[in-house]
């Protein structure tokens, strides 16, 4: 692991520590502050919506200014957002809490480019492993985020106030790590005038499959992950149980990253994506079998591993499909589509659980996964194309 890759992995860990905490606590804070239970997941949905909107701007700024200053600015935005969220809790202002979540969304947008920066820090043959190792920073976050939530929840008068204040340090440390990066600058203008028109990108079968894999994998995972704390609340399980489920879900999301790159090298990107889809369906099956703690835990572990296989393989296939002069546009298109789906899934999780129930949410999640598996099985790689070269 080279120096840049280590710094990017640690940055990923810090960002995911913040995200892991918000996944455990945001909806519960929303229930307390919002006027209606339907709005409980609005702050998290706003976070992802702002991530969606900030992605193209972040991509353009990185193409013009380099990745390092944008990584620093994104981390600082995260720190400001956490302070605003803490103020919202302290003063009982749901709107202020939502504004803080939106600022954290900028941090999340910038953090999506850690894995793309890792691709640039290694030779082409090591891209799959670079993405895997960068995402493995989430393993540390899997323990740190929920642990922060448990330990600091009641340290101050308002629940979770101390937690948000403490996480400001994570964002600021992330900014310091970004300042230590030494990444190559993009050639001026190269990212703004792609060699292929948008229509040509749209007609690329490998690119479409990579985009679909990212959208389905992230969207379904986020729907189930966001809905789980609310479903566990309905099942009368306490907050300690909820943080434990989210913790092991995050472990399942990122721990396989140590192996996924090697698995892609052995059996190919399409096969790993298919395996990820099957594991996700297995998680849904476990969720539908009951509402005991073991069911929630088993379901989210399987969904987490499924996400890892889908997301790492889709990112690797994406890198195989773009040309150097296309990559900034392709990265922005990919993450904009992914976080558009994630925003809808996150905002819909609360109303769906409240009105339709946990079982209905899981049954809905089956449809896009099955569609992706069928499409991937029917698609034939072109001779000499990315799919042909990687399985």
mmCIF file of C-alpha atoms in Angstrom:
data_model
loop_
_atom_site.group_PDB
_atom_site.id
_atom_site.type_symbol
_atom_site.label_atom_id
_atom_site.label_comp_id
_atom_site.label_asym_id
_atom_site.label_seq_id
_atom_site.Cartn_x
_atom_site.Cartn_y
_atom_site.Cartn_z
ATOM 1 C CA UNK A 1 0.000 0.000 0.000
ATOM 2 C CA UNK A 2 1.570 3.314 -1.071
ATOM 3 C CA UNK A 3 1.357 6.536 0.909
ATOM 4 C CA UNK A 4 -1.525 8.068 -1.021
ATOM 5 C CA UNK A 5 -3.546 4.865 -0.802
ATOM 6 C CA UNK A 6 -3.026 4.724 2.972
ATOM 7 C CA UNK A 7 -4.172 8.333 3.409
ATOM 8 C CA UNK A 8 -7.220 7.710 1.211
ATOM 9 C CA UNK A 9 -8.111 4.589 3.191
ATOM 10 C CA UNK A 10 -7.910 6.513 6.480
ATOM 11 C CA UNK A 11 -9.963 9.345 4.970
ATOM 12 C CA UNK A 12 -12.586 6.830 3.892
ATOM 13 C CA UNK A 13 -12.628 5.434 7.432
ATOM 14 C CA UNK A 14 -13.228 8.854 8.974
ATOM 15 C CA UNK A 15 -15.964 9.760 6.514
ATOM 16 C CA UNK A 16 -17.705 6.431 7.059
ATOM 17 C CA UNK A 17 -17.431 6.879 10.837
ATOM 18 C CA UNK A 18 -19.575 9.992 10.459
ATOM 19 C CA UNK A 19 -21.933 8.220 8.052
ATOM 20 C CA UNK A 20 -22.171 5.131 10.260
ATOM 21 C CA UNK A 21 -23.153 7.253 13.216
ATOM 22 C CA UNK A 22 -25.783 9.133 11.216
ATOM 23 C CA UNK A 23 -27.253 5.861 9.993
ATOM 24 C CA UNK A 24 -27.694 4.722 13.584
ATOM 25 C CA UNK A 25 -28.975 7.966 15.052
ATOM 26 C CA UNK A 26 -30.342 10.344 12.425
ATOM 27 C CA UNK A 27 -33.812 8.813 12.057
ATOM 28 C CA UNK A 28 -34.160 8.555 15.844
ATOM 29 C CA UNK A 29 -33.261 12.216 16.258
ATOM 30 C CA UNK A 30 -35.698 13.001 13.453
ATOM 31 C CA UNK A 31 -38.520 11.193 15.242
ATOM 32 C CA UNK A 32 -37.945 13.414 18.293
ATOM 33 C CA UNK A 33 -37.570 16.728 16.463
ATOM 34 C CA UNK A 34 -39.935 16.414 13.483
ATOM 35 C CA UNK A 35 -43.617 17.280 13.537
ATOM 36 C CA UNK A 36 -44.516 13.954 11.879
ATOM 37 C CA UNK A 37 -43.014 10.464 11.951
ATOM 38 C CA UNK A 38 -43.091 10.501 8.135
ATOM 39 C CA UNK A 39 -40.335 13.129 8.258
ATOM 40 C CA UNK A 40 -37.995 11.093 10.455
ATOM 41 C CA UNK A 41 -35.720 10.132 7.558
ATOM 42 C CA UNK A 42 -35.864 13.560 5.880
ATOM 43 C CA UNK A 43 -32.466 14.709 7.271
ATOM 44 C CA UNK A 44 -30.766 11.580 5.939
ATOM 45 C CA UNK A 45 -32.583 11.950 2.614
ATOM 46 C CA UNK A 46 -31.455 15.592 2.392
ATOM 47 C CA UNK A 47 -27.913 14.478 3.084
ATOM 48 C CA UNK A 48 -28.012 12.121 0.107
ATOM 49 C CA UNK A 49 -29.839 14.647 -2.080
ATOM 50 C CA UNK A 50 -27.145 17.247 -1.468
ATOM 51 C CA UNK A 51 -24.552 14.577 -2.182
ATOM 52 C CA UNK A 52 -26.284 14.011 -5.519
ATOM 53 C CA UNK A 53 -26.352 17.717 -6.371
ATOM 54 C CA UNK A 54 -22.762 18.355 -5.252
ATOM 55 C CA UNK A 55 -21.208 15.485 -7.221
ATOM 56 C CA UNK A 56 -20.994 17.207 -10.641
ATOM 57 C CA UNK A 57 -19.572 20.376 -9.083
ATOM 58 C CA UNK A 58 -17.011 18.382 -7.099
ATOM 59 C CA UNK A 59 -15.988 16.521 -10.251
ATOM 60 C CA UNK A 60 -15.501 19.755 -12.212
ATOM 61 C CA UNK A 61 -13.540 21.383 -9.395
ATOM 62 C CA UNK A 62 -11.254 18.369 -9.110
ATOM 63 C CA UNK A 63 -10.627 18.440 -12.855
ATOM 64 C CA UNK A 64 -9.634 22.107 -12.666
ATOM 65 C CA UNK A 65 -7.970 22.394 -9.254
ATOM 66 C CA UNK A 66 -6.914 18.866 -8.400
ATOM 67 C CA UNK A 67 -8.420 16.494 -5.871
ATOM 68 C CA UNK A 68 -6.593 17.608 -2.720
ATOM 69 C CA UNK A 69 -8.150 21.101 -2.188
ATOM 70 C CA UNK A 70 -11.627 19.724 -2.886
ATOM 71 C CA UNK A 71 -11.099 16.882 -0.391
ATOM 72 C CA UNK A 72 -10.068 19.467 2.223
ATOM 73 C CA UNK A 73 -13.068 21.704 1.541
ATOM 74 C CA UNK A 74 -15.467 18.760 1.668
ATOM 75 C CA UNK A 75 -14.186 17.631 5.054
ATOM 76 C CA UNK A 76 -14.485 21.147 6.460
ATOM 77 C CA UNK A 77 -18.071 21.279 5.195
ATOM 78 C CA UNK A 78 -18.726 18.054 7.090
ATOM 79 C CA UNK A 79 -17.411 19.588 10.294
ATOM 80 C CA UNK A 80 -19.648 22.651 9.867
ATOM 81 C CA UNK A 81 -22.627 20.398 9.193
ATOM 82 C CA UNK A 82 -22.057 18.392 12.351
ATOM 83 C CA UNK A 83 -21.913 21.609 14.377
ATOM 84 C CA UNK A 84 -25.183 22.804 12.829
ATOM 85 C CA UNK A 85 -26.832 19.446 13.534
ATOM 86 C CA UNK A 86 -25.677 19.680 17.155
ATOM 87 C CA UNK A 87 -27.198 23.151 17.381
ATOM 88 C CA UNK A 88 -30.459 21.796 15.981
ATOM 89 C CA UNK A 89 -30.550 19.162 18.716
ATOM 90 C CA UNK A 90 -29.620 21.645 21.446
ATOM 91 C CA UNK A 91 -32.343 24.133 20.474
ATOM 92 C CA UNK A 92 -34.940 21.618 19.301
ATOM 93 C CA UNK A 93 -34.904 22.953 15.731
ATOM 94 C CA UNK A 94 -35.618 20.295 13.129
ATOM 95 C CA UNK A 95 -34.860 22.725 10.285
ATOM 96 C CA UNK A 96 -31.386 23.417 11.688
ATOM 97 C CA UNK A 97 -30.735 19.694 12.065
ATOM 98 C CA UNK A 98 -31.746 19.225 8.413
ATOM 99 C CA UNK A 99 -29.401 22.024 7.337
ATOM 100 C CA UNK A 100 -26.547 20.321 9.172
ATOM 101 C CA UNK A 101 -27.345 17.026 7.431
ATOM 102 C CA UNK A 102 -27.254 18.842 4.089
ATOM 103 C CA UNK A 103 -23.743 20.165 4.805
ATOM 104 C CA UNK A 104 -22.626 16.654 5.716
ATOM 105 C CA UNK A 105 -23.977 15.678 2.285
ATOM 106 C CA UNK A 106 -21.277 17.843 0.678
ATOM 107 C CA UNK A 107 -18.687 15.886 2.661
ATOM 108 C CA UNK A 108 -20.289 12.670 1.427
ATOM 109 C CA UNK A 109 -20.157 13.858 -2.192
ATOM 110 C CA UNK A 110 -16.471 14.669 -2.018
ATOM 111 C CA UNK A 111 -15.773 11.410 -0.201
ATOM 112 C CA UNK A 112 -17.173 9.418 -3.121
ATOM 113 C CA UNK A 113 -14.069 10.403 -5.063
ATOM 114 C CA UNK A 114 -11.654 8.767 -2.606
ATOM 115 C CA UNK A 115 -12.000 5.492 -4.484
ATOM 116 C CA UNK A 116 -11.442 7.192 -7.845
ATOM 117 C CA UNK A 117 -8.340 8.910 -6.480
ATOM 118 C CA UNK A 118 -7.147 5.464 -5.376
ATOM 119 C CA UNK A 119 -7.546 4.231 -8.952
ATOM 120 C CA UNK A 120 -5.125 6.955 -10.044
ATOM 121 C CA UNK A 121 -2.613 6.104 -7.326
ATOM 122 C CA UNK A 122 -1.846 2.594 -8.646
ATOM 123 C CA UNK A 123 -1.037 0.879 -11.955
ATOM 124 C CA UNK A 124 -4.045 -0.242 -14.059
ATOM 125 C CA UNK A 125 -3.607 -3.904 -13.108
ATOM 126 C CA UNK A 126 -4.082 -3.063 -9.418
ATOM 127 C CA UNK A 127 -7.266 -1.004 -9.768
ATOM 128 C CA UNK A 128 -9.621 -3.597 -8.315
ATOM 129 C CA UNK A 129 -7.426 -4.051 -5.254
ATOM 130 C CA UNK A 130 -7.026 -0.276 -4.842
ATOM 131 C CA UNK A 131 -10.790 0.249 -4.732
ATOM 132 C CA UNK A 132 -11.149 -2.669 -2.319
ATOM 133 C CA UNK A 133 -8.435 -1.421 0.029
ATOM 134 C CA UNK A 134 -9.794 2.131 0.066
ATOM 135 C CA UNK A 135 -13.284 0.897 0.892
ATOM 136 C CA UNK A 136 -11.800 -1.330 3.605
ATOM 137 C CA UNK A 137 -11.428 1.850 5.664
ATOM 138 C CA UNK A 138 -15.102 1.327 6.384
ATOM 139 C CA UNK A 139 -14.201 -1.608 8.644
ATOM 140 C CA UNK A 140 -12.765 0.809 11.217
ATOM 141 C CA UNK A 141 -15.818 3.020 10.758
ATOM 142 C CA UNK A 142 -18.102 0.050 11.375
ATOM 143 C CA UNK A 143 -16.891 -0.069 14.964
ATOM 144 C CA UNK A 144 -16.185 3.621 15.534
ATOM 145 C CA UNK A 145 -19.505 5.105 14.356
ATOM 146 C CA UNK A 146 -21.940 2.987 16.380
ATOM 147 C CA UNK A 147 -19.535 2.992 19.347
ATOM 148 C CA UNK A 148 -19.553 6.788 19.371
ATOM 149 C CA UNK A 149 -23.359 6.690 19.280
ATOM 150 C CA UNK A 150 -23.592 4.311 22.248
ATOM 151 C CA UNK A 151 -20.964 5.971 24.450
ATOM 152 C CA UNK A 152 -21.863 9.616 23.862
ATOM 153 C CA UNK A 153 -25.626 9.435 23.405
ATOM 154 C CA UNK A 154 -26.508 10.613 26.922
ATOM 155 C CA UNK A 155 -23.394 12.574 27.931
ATOM 156 C CA UNK A 156 -25.254 15.877 27.622
ATOM 157 C CA UNK A 157 -28.843 16.827 28.398
ATOM 158 C CA UNK A 158 -30.118 16.335 24.849
ATOM 159 C CA UNK A 159 -29.649 12.814 23.412
ATOM 160 C CA UNK A 160 -26.899 12.612 20.748
ATOM 161 C CA UNK A 161 -25.757 16.224 21.250
ATOM 162 C CA UNK A 162 -22.337 15.141 22.529
ATOM 163 C CA UNK A 163 -22.098 12.617 19.684
ATOM 164 C CA UNK A 164 -22.413 15.245 16.959
ATOM 165 C CA UNK A 165 -19.965 17.552 18.714
ATOM 166 C CA UNK A 166 -17.416 14.756 19.072
ATOM 167 C CA UNK A 167 -17.609 13.781 15.413
ATOM 168 C CA UNK A 168 -16.480 17.248 14.351
ATOM 169 C CA UNK A 169 -12.955 16.026 15.176
ATOM 170 C CA UNK A 170 -13.311 13.210 12.612
ATOM 171 C CA UNK A 171 -14.155 15.673 9.854
ATOM 172 C CA UNK A 172 -11.290 17.997 10.746
ATOM 173 C CA UNK A 173 -8.812 15.110 10.896
ATOM 174 C CA UNK A 174 -10.021 14.064 7.452
ATOM 175 C CA UNK A 175 -9.181 17.563 6.205
ATOM 176 C CA UNK A 176 -5.648 17.253 7.621
ATOM 177 C CA UNK A 177 -5.137 13.885 5.911
ATOM 178 C CA UNK A 178 -6.299 15.355 2.605
ATOM 179 C CA UNK A 179 -3.727 18.133 2.929
ATOM 180 C CA UNK A 180 -1.004 15.461 3.101
ATOM 181 C CA UNK A 181 -2.016 13.831 -0.190
ATOM 182 C CA UNK A 182 0.307 14.117 -3.192
ATOM 183 C CA UNK A 183 -1.879 13.320 -6.194
ATOM 184 C CA UNK A 184 -1.232 14.237 -9.857
ATOM 185 C CA UNK A 185 -3.168 17.196 -11.253
ATOM 186 C CA UNK A 186 -5.527 16.545 -14.155
ATOM 187 C CA UNK A 187 -4.586 18.068 -17.495
ATOM 188 C CA UNK A 188 -6.386 21.420 -17.913
ATOM 189 C CA UNK A 189 -9.605 21.088 -19.876
ATOM 190 C CA UNK A 190 -9.195 17.367 -20.444
ATOM 191 C CA UNK A 191 -12.190 16.455 -18.331
ATOM 192 C CA UNK A 192 -14.463 19.119 -19.844
ATOM 193 C CA UNK A 193 -14.355 17.930 -23.476
ATOM 194 C CA UNK A 194 -14.753 14.151 -23.563
ATOM 195 C CA UNK A 195 -13.668 12.385 -26.744
ATOM 196 C CA UNK A 196 -16.957 10.491 -26.894
ATOM 197 C CA UNK A 197 -20.327 12.248 -26.993
ATOM 198 C CA UNK A 198 -22.920 11.439 -24.360
ATOM 199 C CA UNK A 199 -24.837 9.270 -26.828
ATOM 200 C CA UNK A 200 -21.785 7.078 -27.349
ATOM 201 C CA UNK A 201 -21.384 6.643 -23.596
ATOM 202 C CA UNK A 202 -25.068 5.751 -23.304
ATOM 203 C CA UNK A 203 -24.733 3.034 -25.952
ATOM 204 C CA UNK A 204 -21.786 1.354 -24.205
ATOM 205 C CA UNK A 205 -23.209 -1.903 -22.789
ATOM 206 C CA UNK A 206 -20.441 -2.407 -20.231
ATOM 207 C CA UNK A 207 -20.864 1.145 -18.980
ATOM 208 C CA UNK A 208 -24.632 0.718 -18.652
ATOM 209 C CA UNK A 209 -24.192 -2.483 -16.671
ATOM 210 C CA UNK A 210 -21.692 -0.779 -14.336
ATOM 211 C CA UNK A 211 -24.081 2.125 -13.780
ATOM 212 C CA UNK A 212 -27.009 -0.222 -13.109
ATOM 213 C CA UNK A 213 -24.951 -2.308 -10.685
ATOM 214 C CA UNK A 214 -24.037 0.771 -8.655
ATOM 215 C CA UNK A 215 -27.589 2.113 -8.593
ATOM 216 C CA UNK A 216 -29.256 -1.175 -7.648
ATOM 217 C CA UNK A 217 -26.602 -2.225 -5.150
ATOM 218 C CA UNK A 218 -26.479 1.097 -3.331
ATOM 219 C CA UNK A 219 -30.174 1.919 -3.633
ATOM 220 C CA UNK A 220 -31.480 -1.391 -2.301
ATOM 221 C CA UNK A 221 -28.877 -1.530 0.452
ATOM 222 C CA UNK A 222 -29.685 2.009 1.563
ATOM 223 C CA UNK A 223 -33.433 1.412 1.534
ATOM 224 C CA UNK A 224 -33.104 -1.602 3.825
ATOM 225 C CA UNK A 225 -30.410 -0.060 6.020
ATOM 226 C CA UNK A 226 -32.365 3.172 6.556
ATOM 227 C CA UNK A 227 -35.602 1.304 7.226
ATOM 228 C CA UNK A 228 -34.027 -1.093 9.731
ATOM 229 C CA UNK A 229 -33.763 1.260 12.794
ATOM 230 C CA UNK A 230 -37.421 2.228 12.323
ATOM 231 C CA UNK A 231 -38.494 -1.389 11.873
ATOM 232 C CA UNK A 232 -36.541 -2.378 14.986
ATOM 233 C CA UNK A 233 -38.226 0.437 16.905
ATOM 234 C CA UNK A 234 -41.600 -0.971 15.809
ATOM 235 C CA UNK A 235 -40.426 -4.418 16.947
ATOM 236 C CA UNK A 236 -39.657 -2.941 20.422
ATOM 237 C CA UNK A 237 -35.899 -3.537 20.184
ATOM 238 C CA UNK A 238 -33.739 -1.021 22.052
ATOM 239 C CA UNK A 239 -31.152 1.420 20.694
ATOM 240 C CA UNK A 240 -28.237 -0.786 21.771
ATOM 241 C CA UNK A 241 -29.586 -3.574 19.581
ATOM 242 C CA UNK A 242 -30.017 -1.152 16.679
ATOM 243 C CA UNK A 243 -26.435 0.142 16.863
ATOM 244 C CA UNK A 244 -25.173 -3.452 17.024
ATOM 245 C CA UNK A 245 -27.084 -4.378 13.871
ATOM 246 C CA UNK A 246 -25.800 -1.307 12.013
ATOM 247 C CA UNK A 247 -22.272 -1.965 13.260
ATOM 248 C CA UNK A 248 -22.120 -5.504 11.894
ATOM 249 C CA UNK A 249 -23.858 -4.390 8.729
ATOM 250 C CA UNK A 250 -21.034 -1.909 8.143
ATOM 251 C CA UNK A 251 -18.457 -4.607 8.897
ATOM 252 C CA UNK A 252 -20.159 -6.809 6.301
ATOM 253 C CA UNK A 253 -20.117 -3.924 3.825
ATOM 254 C CA UNK A 254 -16.405 -3.247 4.059
ATOM 255 C CA UNK A 255 -14.558 -6.274 5.489
ATOM 256 C CA UNK A 256 -14.917 -8.268 2.229
ATOM 257 C CA UNK A 257 -12.992 -5.460 0.507
ATOM 258 C CA UNK A 258 -9.751 -7.215 1.495
ATOM 259 C CA UNK A 259 -10.799 -10.096 -0.780
ATOM 260 C CA UNK A 260 -13.131 -8.632 -3.405
ATOM 261 C CA UNK A 261 -10.368 -7.285 -5.648
ATOM 262 C CA UNK A 262 -8.720 -10.709 -5.803
ATOM 263 C CA UNK A 263 -12.074 -12.384 -6.437
ATOM 264 C CA UNK A 264 -12.711 -10.029 -9.364
ATOM 265 C CA UNK A 265 -9.338 -10.997 -10.790
ATOM 266 C CA UNK A 266 -10.238 -14.692 -10.581
ATOM 267 C CA UNK A 267 -13.834 -14.863 -11.769
ATOM 268 C CA UNK A 268 -14.470 -11.458 -13.389
ATOM 269 C CA UNK A 269 -16.576 -8.402 -12.684
ATOM 270 C CA UNK A 270 -19.897 -9.741 -13.980
ATOM 271 C CA UNK A 271 -19.683 -12.894 -11.876
ATOM 272 C CA UNK A 272 -18.892 -10.896 -8.718
ATOM 273 C CA UNK A 273 -21.797 -8.548 -9.437
ATOM 274 C CA UNK A 274 -24.096 -11.556 -9.866
ATOM 275 C CA UNK A 275 -22.901 -13.034 -6.591
ATOM 276 C CA UNK A 276 -23.592 -9.713 -4.888
ATOM 277 C CA UNK A 277 -27.152 -9.724 -6.201
ATOM 278 C CA UNK A 278 -27.752 -13.268 -4.955
ATOM 279 C CA UNK A 279 -26.453 -12.405 -1.486
ATOM 280 C CA UNK A 280 -28.712 -9.351 -1.355
ATOM 281 C CA UNK A 281 -31.716 -11.530 -2.165
ATOM 282 C CA UNK A 282 -30.589 -13.881 0.607
ATOM 283 C CA UNK A 283 -30.655 -10.965 3.030
ATOM 284 C CA UNK A 284 -34.202 -10.108 1.972
ATOM 285 C CA UNK A 285 -35.237 -13.733 2.541
ATOM 286 C CA UNK A 286 -33.859 -13.622 6.090
ATOM 287 C CA UNK A 287 -35.637 -10.314 6.770
ATOM 288 C CA UNK A 288 -38.939 -11.802 5.613
ATOM 289 C CA UNK A 289 -38.569 -14.783 7.939
ATOM 290 C CA UNK A 290 -39.112 -12.831 11.183
ATOM 291 C CA UNK A 291 -38.550 -9.687 13.269
ATOM 292 C CA UNK A 292 -36.318 -10.993 16.051
ATOM 293 C CA UNK A 293 -32.902 -9.408 16.572
ATOM 294 C CA UNK A 294 -31.220 -12.338 14.788
ATOM 295 C CA UNK A 295 -33.362 -11.755 11.684
ATOM 296 C CA UNK A 296 -32.439 -8.078 11.451
ATOM 297 C CA UNK A 297 -28.770 -8.888 12.059
ATOM 298 C CA UNK A 298 -28.566 -11.739 9.567
ATOM 299 C CA UNK A 299 -30.438 -9.815 6.905
ATOM 300 C CA UNK A 300 -28.226 -6.733 7.070
ATOM 301 C CA UNK A 301 -25.015 -8.786 7.135
ATOM 302 C CA UNK A 302 -25.993 -10.517 3.885
ATOM 303 C CA UNK A 303 -27.142 -7.237 2.333
ATOM 304 C CA UNK A 304 -23.839 -5.640 3.378
ATOM 305 C CA UNK A 305 -21.700 -8.311 1.707
ATOM 306 C CA UNK A 306 -23.956 -8.171 -1.344
ATOM 307 C CA UNK A 307 -23.445 -4.409 -1.567
ATOM 308 C CA UNK A 308 -19.678 -4.815 -1.369
ATOM 309 C CA UNK A 309 -19.548 -7.276 -4.255
ATOM 310 C CA UNK A 310 -21.924 -5.199 -6.385
ATOM 311 C CA UNK A 311 -20.294 -1.851 -5.646
ATOM 312 C CA UNK A 312 -16.631 -2.851 -5.961
ATOM 313 C CA UNK A 313 -17.284 -4.864 -9.120
ATOM 314 C CA UNK A 314 -19.406 -2.082 -10.645
ATOM 315 C CA UNK A 315 -16.716 0.520 -9.858
ATOM 316 C CA UNK A 316 -14.031 -1.695 -11.378
ATOM 317 C CA UNK A 317 -16.135 -2.291 -14.497
ATOM 318 C CA UNK A 318 -16.723 1.452 -14.733
ATOM 319 C CA UNK A 319 -12.959 2.084 -14.706
ATOM 320 C CA UNK A 320 -12.515 -0.527 -17.446
ATOM 321 C CA UNK A 321 -15.169 1.171 -19.568
ATOM 322 C CA UNK A 322 -14.086 4.821 -19.572
ATOM 323 C CA UNK A 323 -11.319 6.461 -21.564
ATOM 324 C CA UNK A 324 -8.913 8.812 -19.807
ATOM 325 C CA UNK A 325 -10.551 11.900 -21.302
ATOM 326 C CA UNK A 326 -14.029 10.621 -20.365
ATOM 327 C CA UNK A 327 -13.427 9.703 -16.763
ATOM 328 C CA UNK A 328 -14.439 12.913 -14.951
ATOM 329 C CA UNK A 329 -17.785 12.958 -16.783
ATOM 330 C CA UNK A 330 -18.359 9.224 -16.285
ATOM 331 C CA UNK A 331 -17.529 9.435 -12.566
ATOM 332 C CA UNK A 332 -19.959 12.330 -12.122
ATOM 333 C CA UNK A 333 -22.716 10.580 -14.118
ATOM 334 C CA UNK A 334 -22.246 7.370 -12.153
ATOM 335 C CA UNK A 335 -22.357 8.913 -8.702
ATOM 336 C CA UNK A 336 -25.175 11.310 -9.635
ATOM 337 C CA UNK A 337 -27.334 8.388 -10.740
ATOM 338 C CA UNK A 338 -26.373 6.330 -7.697
ATOM 339 C CA UNK A 339 -27.156 9.076 -5.216
ATOM 340 C CA UNK A 340 -30.336 10.047 -7.021
ATOM 341 C CA UNK A 341 -31.584 6.527 -6.343
ATOM 342 C CA UNK A 342 -30.178 6.585 -2.813
ATOM 343 C CA UNK A 343 -31.951 9.877 -2.036
ATOM 344 C CA UNK A 344 -35.303 8.477 -3.162
ATOM 345 C CA UNK A 345 -34.744 5.232 -1.260
ATOM 346 C CA UNK A 346 -33.753 7.030 1.933
ATOM 347 C CA UNK A 347 -36.633 9.491 1.879
ATOM 348 C CA UNK A 348 -39.077 6.703 1.058
ATOM 349 C CA UNK A 349 -37.895 4.372 3.814
ATOM 350 C CA UNK A 350 -39.752 6.141 6.635
ATOM 351 C CA UNK A 351 -43.165 6.418 4.942
ATOM 352 C CA UNK A 352 -42.888 2.892 3.524
ATOM 353 C CA UNK A 353 -42.186 1.329 6.918
ATOM 354 C CA UNK A 354 -44.848 3.469 8.584
ATOM 355 C CA UNK A 355 -47.605 2.799 6.047
ATOM 356 C CA UNK A 356 -46.798 -0.526 4.404
ATOM 357 C CA UNK A 357 -44.617 -2.299 6.961
ATOM 358 C CA UNK A 358 -41.195 -3.944 7.016
ATOM 359 C CA UNK A 359 -42.249 -6.964 4.940
ATOM 360 C CA UNK A 360 -43.531 -4.801 2.083
ATOM 361 C CA UNK A 361 -40.281 -2.838 2.000
ATOM 362 C CA UNK A 362 -38.313 -6.055 1.573
ATOM 363 C CA UNK A 363 -40.627 -7.384 -1.134
ATOM 364 C CA UNK A 364 -40.205 -4.146 -3.090
ATOM 365 C CA UNK A 365 -36.407 -4.483 -2.791
ATOM 366 C CA UNK A 366 -36.497 -7.818 -4.626
ATOM 367 C CA UNK A 367 -37.658 -6.353 -7.946
ATOM 368 C CA UNK A 368 -34.629 -4.248 -9.000
ATOM 369 C CA UNK A 369 -32.164 -6.923 -7.853
ATOM 370 C CA UNK A 370 -33.854 -9.631 -9.918
ATOM 371 C CA UNK A 371 -34.021 -7.279 -12.915
ATOM 372 C CA UNK A 372 -30.272 -6.590 -12.640
ATOM 373 C CA UNK A 373 -29.437 -10.296 -12.409
ATOM 374 C CA UNK A 374 -31.534 -11.122 -15.476
ATOM 375 C CA UNK A 375 -30.077 -8.244 -17.492
ATOM 376 C CA UNK A 376 -26.515 -9.150 -16.544
ATOM 377 C CA UNK A 377 -27.093 -12.795 -17.500
ATOM 378 C CA UNK A 378 -28.540 -11.857 -20.889
ATOM 379 C CA UNK A 379 -25.895 -9.299 -21.815
ATOM 380 C CA UNK A 380 -23.117 -10.636 -24.006
ATOM 381 C CA UNK A 381 -19.612 -9.117 -23.809
ATOM 382 C CA UNK A 382 -18.251 -7.616 -27.007
ATOM 383 C CA UNK A 383 -15.030 -9.147 -28.384
ATOM 384 C CA UNK A 384 -12.100 -7.252 -26.950
ATOM 385 C CA UNK A 385 -14.314 -5.129 -24.722
ATOM 386 C CA UNK A 386 -14.082 -4.632 -21.005
ATOM 387 C CA UNK A 387 -16.509 -7.395 -20.298
ATOM 388 C CA UNK A 388 -14.616 -9.802 -22.455
ATOM 389 C CA UNK A 389 -11.338 -8.976 -20.788
ATOM 390 C CA UNK A 390 -12.663 -9.428 -17.266
ATOM 391 C CA UNK A 391 -15.152 -12.244 -17.579
#
